[in-house]
C-alpha positions as semicolon CSV with decimal commas, in nm:
position;residue;x (nm);y (nm);z (nm)
1;M;0,000;-0,001;0,004
2;S;0,120;0,353;-0,068
3;A;0,227;0,600;0,191
4;E;-0,034;0,845;0,052
5;M;-0,305;0,624;0,202
6;G;-0,164;0,676;0,544
7;I;-0,020;0,325;0,554
8;E;0,222;0,236;0,826
9;K;0,580;0,332;0,735
10;L;0,909;0,385;0,912
11;S;1,072;0,713;1,010
12;I;1,380;0,820;1,205
13;N;1,342;1,062;1,494
14;A;1,588;1,319;1,629
15;N;1,768;1,058;1,833
16;G;1,817;0,832;1,530
17;D;1,558;0,579;1,647
18;V;1,342;0,395;1,404
19;Q;0,973;0,459;1,458
20;S;0,656;0,333;1,295
21;E;0,386;0,587;1,201
22;D;0,006;0,557;1,227
23;V;-0,194;0,327;1,001
24;V;-0,503;0,495;0,856
25;T;-0,691;0,323;0,574
26;P;-1,062;0,286;0,498
27;W;-1,047;-0,065;0,663
28;N;-0,782;-0,030;0,943
29;V;-0,691;0,241;1,193
30;E;-0,405;0,190;1,437
31;S;-0,188;0,429;1,628
32;T;0,158;0,388;1,778
33;G;0,092;0,643;2,056
34;A;-0,128;0,634;2,361
35;K;-0,279;0,967;2,260
36;G;-0,406;0,814;1,929
37;I;-0,365;0,932;1,579
38;D;-0,144;1,243;1,520
39;Y;-0,396;1,440;1,318
40;D;-0,162;1,729;1,239
41;K;0,069;1,475;1,067
42;L;-0,226;1,324;0,899
43;I;-0,330;1,658;0,751
44;E;0,021;1,698;0,613
45;R;0,022;1,348;0,464
46;F;-0,313;1,364;0,307
47;G;-0,280;1,733;0,194
48;S;-0,601;1,862;0,343
49;S;-0,647;2,188;0,533
50;K;-0,694;2,240;0,908
51;I;-1,021;2,375;1,036
52;D;-0,884;2,686;1,208
53;D;-1,040;2,978;1,402
54;E;-1,062;3,185;1,089
55;L;-1,279;2,929;0,916
56;L;-1,503;2,888;1,231
57;Q;-1,552;3,263;1,249
58;R;-1,645;3,273;0,876
59;F;-1,881;2,984;0,930
60;E;-2,056;3,175;1,215
61;K;-2,070;3,496;1,015
62;V;-2,207;3,334;0,703
63;T;-2,469;3,106;0,873
64;G;-2,554;3,320;1,185
65;Q;-2,509;2,991;1,381
66;K;-2,257;2,909;1,656
67;P;-2,036;2,627;1,518
68;H;-2,136;2,280;1,639
69;H;-1,929;2,158;1,936
70;F;-1,780;1,893;1,699
71;L;-1,625;2,188;1,510
72;R;-1,543;2,397;1,819
73;R;-1,361;2,103;1,984
74;G;-1,171;1,988;1,678
75;I;-1,365;1,663;1,626
76;F;-1,416;1,775;1,271
77;F;-1,062;1,908;1,226
78;S;-0,983;1,903;0,857
79;H;-1,147;2,012;0,537
80;R;-1,123;2,042;0,160
81;D;-1,284;2,348;-0,002
82;M;-1,521;2,435;0,284
83;N;-1,456;2,808;0,198
84;T;-1,615;2,725;-0,146
85;I;-1,933;2,590;0,020
86;L;-1,962;2,893;0,242
87;K;-1,925;3,123;-0,049
88;L;-2,200;2,940;-0,235
89;Y;-2,427;2,973;0,068
90;E;-2,353;3,343;0,088
91;E;-2,446;3,384;-0,278
92;G;-2,779;3,187;-0,235
93;K;-2,647;2,904;-0,455
94;P;-2,753;2,550;-0,330
95;F;-2,540;2,252;-0,261
96;Y;-2,611;1,909;-0,109
97;L;-2,480;1,679;0,158
98;Y;-2,361;1,320;0,103
99;T;-2,255;1,072;0,368
100;G;-2,280;0,698;0,414
101;R;-2,270;0,386;0,623
102;G;-2,128;0,042;0,565
103;P;-2,381;-0,196;0,730
104;S;-2,189;-0,480;0,889
105;S;-2,388;-0,535;1,204
106;E;-2,754;-0,539;1,317
107;S;-2,696;-0,245;1,545
108;M;-2,482;0,062;1,500
109;H;-2,255;0,188;1,779
110;L;-2,187;0,537;1,910
111;G;-1,895;0,589;1,678
112;H;-2,122;0,537;1,375
113;L;-2,355;0,818;1,498
114;I;-2,088;1,094;1,476
115;P;-2,133;1,179;1,094
116;F;-2,512;1,147;1,119
117;M;-2,539;1,372;1,423
118;F;-2,325;1,625;1,241
119;C;-2,512;1,590;0,909
120;K;-2,842;1,641;1,090
121;W;-2,703;1,972;1,223
122;L;-2,567;2,077;0,883
123;Q;-2,897;1,989;0,718
124;D;-3,082;2,211;0,971
125;V;-2,835;2,504;0,937
126;F;-2,814;2,505;0,555
127;D;-3,153;2,371;0,473
128;V;-3,022;2,148;0,197
129;P;-3,085;1,797;0,063
130;L;-2,891;1,495;0,201
131;V;-2,819;1,165;0,027
132;I;-2,713;0,870;0,249
133;Q;-2,544;0,572;0,085
134;L;-2,566;0,232;0,246
135;T;-2,269;0,036;0,109
136;D;-2,416;-0,310;0,162
137;D;-2,229;-0,406;-0,150
138;E;-1,894;-0,311;0,003
139;K;-1,961;-0,508;0,323
140;S;-2,071;-0,817;0,124
141;I;-1,738;-0,795;-0,056
142;W;-1,506;-0,724;0,235
143;K;-1,682;-0,917;0,512
144;N;-1,793;-1,211;0,291
145;I;-2,154;-1,153;0,387
146;K;-2,432;-1,295;0,172
147;L;-2,597;-1,030;-0,047
148;E;-2,942;-1,103;0,105
149;T;-2,797;-1,058;0,457
150;A;-2,612;-0,740;0,364
151;I;-2,946;-0,580;0,238
152;E;-3,117;-0,680;0,561
153;L;-2,841;-0,513;0,765
154;A;-2,884;-0,199;0,545
155;Y;-3,247;-0,178;0,635
156;L;-3,178;-0,222;1,006
157;N;-2,911;0,042;1,005
158;A;-3,147;0,278;0,815
159;K;-3,376;0,272;1,115
160;D;-3,092;0,383;1,343
161;I;-3,003;0,657;1,087
162;I;-3,362;0,781;1,055
163;A;-3,387;0,794;1,437
164;C;-3,136;1,085;1,424
165;G;-3,421;1,304;1,300
166;F;-3,342;1,389;0,946
167;N;-3,594;1,596;0,751
168;I;-3,785;1,331;0,545
169;K;-3,867;1,596;0,279
170;K;-3,492;1,654;0,212
171;T;-3,335;1,310;0,281
172;F;-3,285;1,019;0,049
173;I;-3,139;0,696;0,190
174;F;-3,044;0,410;-0,047
175;S;-2,909;0,060;-0,051
176;N;-2,649;0,019;-0,327
177;L;-2,753;-0,340;-0,391
178;E;-3,114;-0,237;-0,446
179;H;-3,096;0,116;-0,589
180;I;-2,820;0,116;-0,852
181;G;-2,992;-0,140;-1,076
182;N;-3,300;0,091;-1,090
183;N;-3,110;0,412;-1,154
184;P;-2,931;0,420;-1,491
185;A;-2,774;0,753;-1,416
186;F;-2,590;0,606;-1,114
187;Y;-2,432;0,323;-1,319
188;Q;-2,349;0,559;-1,600
189;N;-2,151;0,781;-1,363
190;M;-1,978;0,479;-1,226
191;I;-1,862;0,395;-1,570
192;R;-1,749;0,754;-1,635
193;I;-1,535;0,742;-1,312
194;Q;-1,396;0,391;-1,398
195;K;-1,279;0,518;-1,736
196;C;-1,075;0,790;-1,560
197;V;-0,889;0,570;-1,308
198;T;-0,626;0,321;-1,420
199;F;-0,556;-0,009;-1,250
200;N;-0,219;0,112;-1,132
201;Q;-0,381;0,421;-0,980
202;V;-0,644;0,234;-0,787
203;K;-0,378;-0,007;-0,660
204;G;-0,156;0,284;-0,553
205;I;-0,447;0,467;-0,377
206;F;-0,608;0,171;-0,200
207;G;-0,326;-0,083;-0,187
208;F;-0,511;-0,364;-0,365
209;G;-0,299;-0,662;-0,452
210;D;-0,295;-0,918;-0,733
211;S;-0,491;-1,167;-0,520
212;D;-0,772;-0,926;-0,434
213;P;-1,113;-1,000;-0,602
214;I;-1,200;-0,766;-0,880
215;A;-1,512;-0,669;-0,682
216;K;-1,280;-0,471;-0,441
217;I;-1,099;-0,309;-0,731
218;S;-1,424;-0,193;-0,895
219;F;-1,590;-0,060;-0,576
220;P;-1,430;0,283;-0,529
221;P;-1,627;0,436;-0,822
222;T;-1,944;0,327;-0,648
223;Q;-1,865;0,531;-0,341
224;A;-1,751;0,819;-0,566
225;A;-2,061;0,842;-0,785
226;P;-2,298;1,003;-0,517
227;A;-2,058;1,302;-0,496
228;F;-2,185;1,405;-0,845
229;C;-2,535;1,542;-0,848
230;S;-2,621;1,384;-1,189
231;T;-2,618;1,054;-1,014
232;F;-2,967;1,155;-0,877
233;P;-3,153;1,317;-1,160
234;F;-3,489;1,280;-0,980
235;I;-3,345;1,513;-0,709
236;F;-3,112;1,756;-0,890
237;K;-3,253;1,757;-1,248
238;N;-3,001;1,918;-1,484
239;S;-2,805;2,115;-1,227
240;K;-2,434;2,093;-1,148
241;A;-2,473;2,136;-0,774
242;H;-2,170;2,111;-0,546
243;C;-2,146;1,836;-0,291
244;L;-2,025;1,850;0,078
245;I;-1,922;1,525;0,234
246;P;-1,882;1,494;0,617
247;C;-1,694;1,172;0,685
248;A;-1,409;1,024;0,899
249;I;-1,059;1,096;0,770
250;D;-1,007;0,738;0,682
251;Q;-1,255;0,775;0,388
252;D;-1,056;1,056;0,234
253;P;-0,872;0,833;-0,025
254;Y;-1,205;0,761;-0,200
255;F;-1,272;1,131;-0,241
256;R;-0,917;1,230;-0,327
257;M;-0,978;1,003;-0,629
258;T;-1,319;1,151;-0,684
259;R;-1,176;1,510;-0,676
260;D;-0,918;1,411;-0,933
261;V;-1,186;1,272;-1,160
262;A;-1,442;1,548;-1,123
263;P;-1,306;1,811;-1,374
264;R;-1,257;1,530;-1,636
265;I;-1,628;1,446;-1,627
266;G;-1,754;1,808;-1,605
267;Y;-1,849;1,832;-1,244
268;P;-1,741;2,034;-0,939
269;K;-1,493;1,875;-0,694
270;P;-1,674;1,759;-0,384
271;A;-1,588;1,952;-0,066
272;L;-1,511;1,746;0,255
273;L;-1,525;1,784;0,633
274;H;-1,309;1,522;0,809
275;S;-1,364;1,395;1,158
276;T;-1,132;1,233;1,401
277;F;-1,191;0,871;1,499
278;F;-1,414;0,776;1,794
279;P;-1,180;0,573;2,011
280;A;-1,238;0,230;2,150
281;L;-1,313;0,193;2,516
282;Q;-0,982;0,035;2,560
283;G;-0,789;0,345;2,442
284;S;-0,716;0,573;2,154
285;K;-0,477;0,351;1,963
286;T;-0,761;0,222;1,747
287;K;-1,124;0,311;1,669
288;M;-1,435;0,121;1,788
289;S;-1,515;-0,204;1,609
290;A;-1,867;-0,335;1,541
291;S;-1,717;-0,686;1,568
292;E;-1,582;-0,631;1,926
293;D;-1,864;-0,588;2,163
294;N;-1,655;-0,465;2,456
295;S;-1,482;-0,189;2,251
296;A;-1,803;0,001;2,190
297;I;-2,137;0,106;2,325
298;F;-2,405;-0,010;2,089
299;L;-2,736;0,168;2,033
300;I;-2,919;-0,143;2,163
301;D;-2,727;-0,151;2,493
302;T;-2,929;-0,130;2,808
303;P;-2,850;0,133;3,081
304;K;-2,693;-0,148;3,293
305;K;-2,479;-0,269;3,006
306;I;-2,368;0,085;2,935
307;K;-2,272;0,132;3,306
308;D;-2,085;-0,208;3,317
309;K;-1,894;-0,151;2,992
310;V;-1,770;0,198;3,098
311;N;-1,680;0,094;3,447
312;K;-1,498;-0,217;3,336
313;H;-1,341;-0,130;2,998
314;A;-1,298;0,249;2,968
315;F;-0,923;0,320;2,978
316;S;-0,828;0,552;3,253
317;G;-0,585;0,843;3,258
318;G;-0,575;0,830;3,633
319;Q;-0,282;0,745;3,863
320;A;-0,224;0,406;4,013
321;T;-0,327;0,504;4,365
322;L;-0,566;0,760;4,523
323;E;-0,276;0,936;4,686
324;E;-0,085;0,967;4,360
325;H;-0,398;1,083;4,175
326;R;-0,465;1,359;4,426
327;K;-0,103;1,473;4,396
328;L;-0,036;1,432;4,025
329;G;-0,392;1,439;3,871
330;G;-0,515;1,254;3,568
331;N;-0,430;1,271;3,203
332;C;-0,727;1,383;2,990
333;D;-0,534;1,319;2,668
334;V;-0,557;0,945;2,715
335;D;-0,863;0,904;2,945
336;I;-1,144;0,756;2,741
337;S;-1,420;0,886;2,970
338;Y;-1,304;1,243;2,916
339;Q;-1,241;1,183;2,540
340;W;-1,602;1,044;2,498
341;L;-1,737;1,344;2,695
342;T;-1,588;1,576;2,439
343;F;-1,814;1,410;2,175
344;F;-2,132;1,391;2,369
345;L;-2,136;1,650;2,651
346;D;-2,273;1,970;2,489
347;D;-2,203;2,199;2,786
348;D;-1,860;2,360;2,724
349;E;-1,842;2,508;3,076
350;K;-1,908;2,177;3,244
351;L;-1,660;1,995;3,021
352;E;-1,390;2,248;3,108
353;K;-1,462;2,209;3,483
354;L;-1,430;1,834;3,457
355;K;-1,098;1,870;3,272
356;V;-0,962;2,110;3,526
357;G;-1,089;1,896;3,819
358;Y;-0,942;1,572;3,671
359;T;-0,616;1,717;3,572
360;S;-0,567;1,869;3,928
361;G;-0,657;1,543;4,095
362;E;-0,970;1,684;4,252
363;I;-1,195;1,461;4,041
364;L;-1,130;1,085;4,038
365;T;-1,162;0,839;3,745
366;G;-1,476;0,689;3,896
367;E;-1,639;1,032;3,914
368;L;-1,552;1,102;3,549
369;K;-1,692;0,756;3,448
370;K;-2,013;0,834;3,641
371;E;-2,052;1,164;3,438
372;L;-2,004;0,974;3,116
373;I;-2,239;0,689;3,203
374;E;-2,523;0,945;3,271
375;V;-2,462;1,124;2,942
376;L;-2,461;0,794;2,745
377;Q;-2,758;0,647;2,913
378;K;-2,963;0,960;2,829
379;L;-2,834;0,966;2,470
380;V;-2,881;0,606;2,394
381;G;-3,221;0,592;2,574
382;A;-3,348;0,887;2,361
383;H;-3,223;0,722;2,043
384;Q;-3,391;0,393;2,135
385;E;-3,725;0,575;2,193
386;N;-3,696;0,749;1,856
387;R;-3,609;0,428;1,681
388;T;-3,930;0,256;1,808
389;K;-4,124;0,516;1,607
390;V;-3,944;0,430;1,280
391;T;-4,177;0,191;1,102
392;D;-4,116;-0,007;0,797
393;E;-4,342;0,234;0,606
394;I;-4,129;0,528;0,716
395;V;-3,809;0,359;0,607
396;K;-3,969;0,291;0,268
397;E;-4,049;0,662;0,228
398;Y;-3,695;0,766;0,303
399;M;-3,563;0,508;0,062
400;T;-3,802;0,592;-0,228
401;P;-3,636;0,791;-0,508
402;R;-3,820;1,122;-0,522
403;D;-3,804;1,498;-0,561
404;L;-3,653;1,662;-0,250
405;G;-3,759;2,018;-0,347
406;F;-3,413;2,111;-0,479
407;V;-3,406;2,448;-0,664
408;T;-3,102;2,585;-0,847
409;K;-3,109;2,919;-0,671
410;K;-3,269;3,039;-0,348
């Protein structure tokens, strides 16, 4: 695999020691440090731009909205062409949102919620259409899941996504395995993209080997196609609307490829907002896994299970003894309870008090875990209640190709 993908490689530090760097691919994320991925280095390696105070101020000025805490706290930390999107919004020119989910389990976990929570907020702020791709085809290929099972998982995950509260009049959710065959424009754009990317290029970008099935090699254009509005003629008609893609940074290789192809097929380059990874309970060296129950809080977990998982598995940044902790304090950079609170505790003032208290040793690990448990039980409980209201008929409505009221100028 190429270094451009963020694949592990060796470097020499100032002392002459050989060090391995972080591994970041669409299928694997591992860090060599206890603090997790070095995102500043990742920005440099991927060639994206940091979301800085200037961009946040411009966002607030243009939208009249205080930036989401995901933005304020650096959870969404990197971008490509976000200034272009803000300029379009200033000029009254529309764009659309695109994100996705690879359904590999019956229930999503908290890490999967991050892009959807953010997309819901962006949809509300900008009042724009959103397309959500369920890559059941990808999971069938990579996880060796039967096609029929992959489609079933897509529909189950769609219920979790809908429970986030998306505007049904402006949101289209689709299963690749079911939708592409009924939408000629989608397949046609896949072919346009495939014609622009050589076998050597796709091997270099994604690290595919000679023994990989051709299904893997042909998949990237499927994820790229929704970034072009002509893929959905029933929504965007004959326009050439720009696309904004909020996603985790590990998905960026797909869209670097897409951005290279865009001018060659006559469409704008998609803009991106990249998020950090939601760490596993065991620590920040890797992200949560849907296949490892104790690494994650799932959206079906009971209040008791949430409490037990956090108390038993959440990696602590505290000291070995009470006396040492009171004297030296805890380390918020590695403490998972604090890290998770940065994602899900809205109150900036309370979060800062917890940080100061924990760092000084005034607050113990158990107290920090108690705060997190209360936040998660409330969040997951509300999500479960919302999900019970999502009927099969509602899912069908979201997943029916239809006009979402898109107009070329406000």
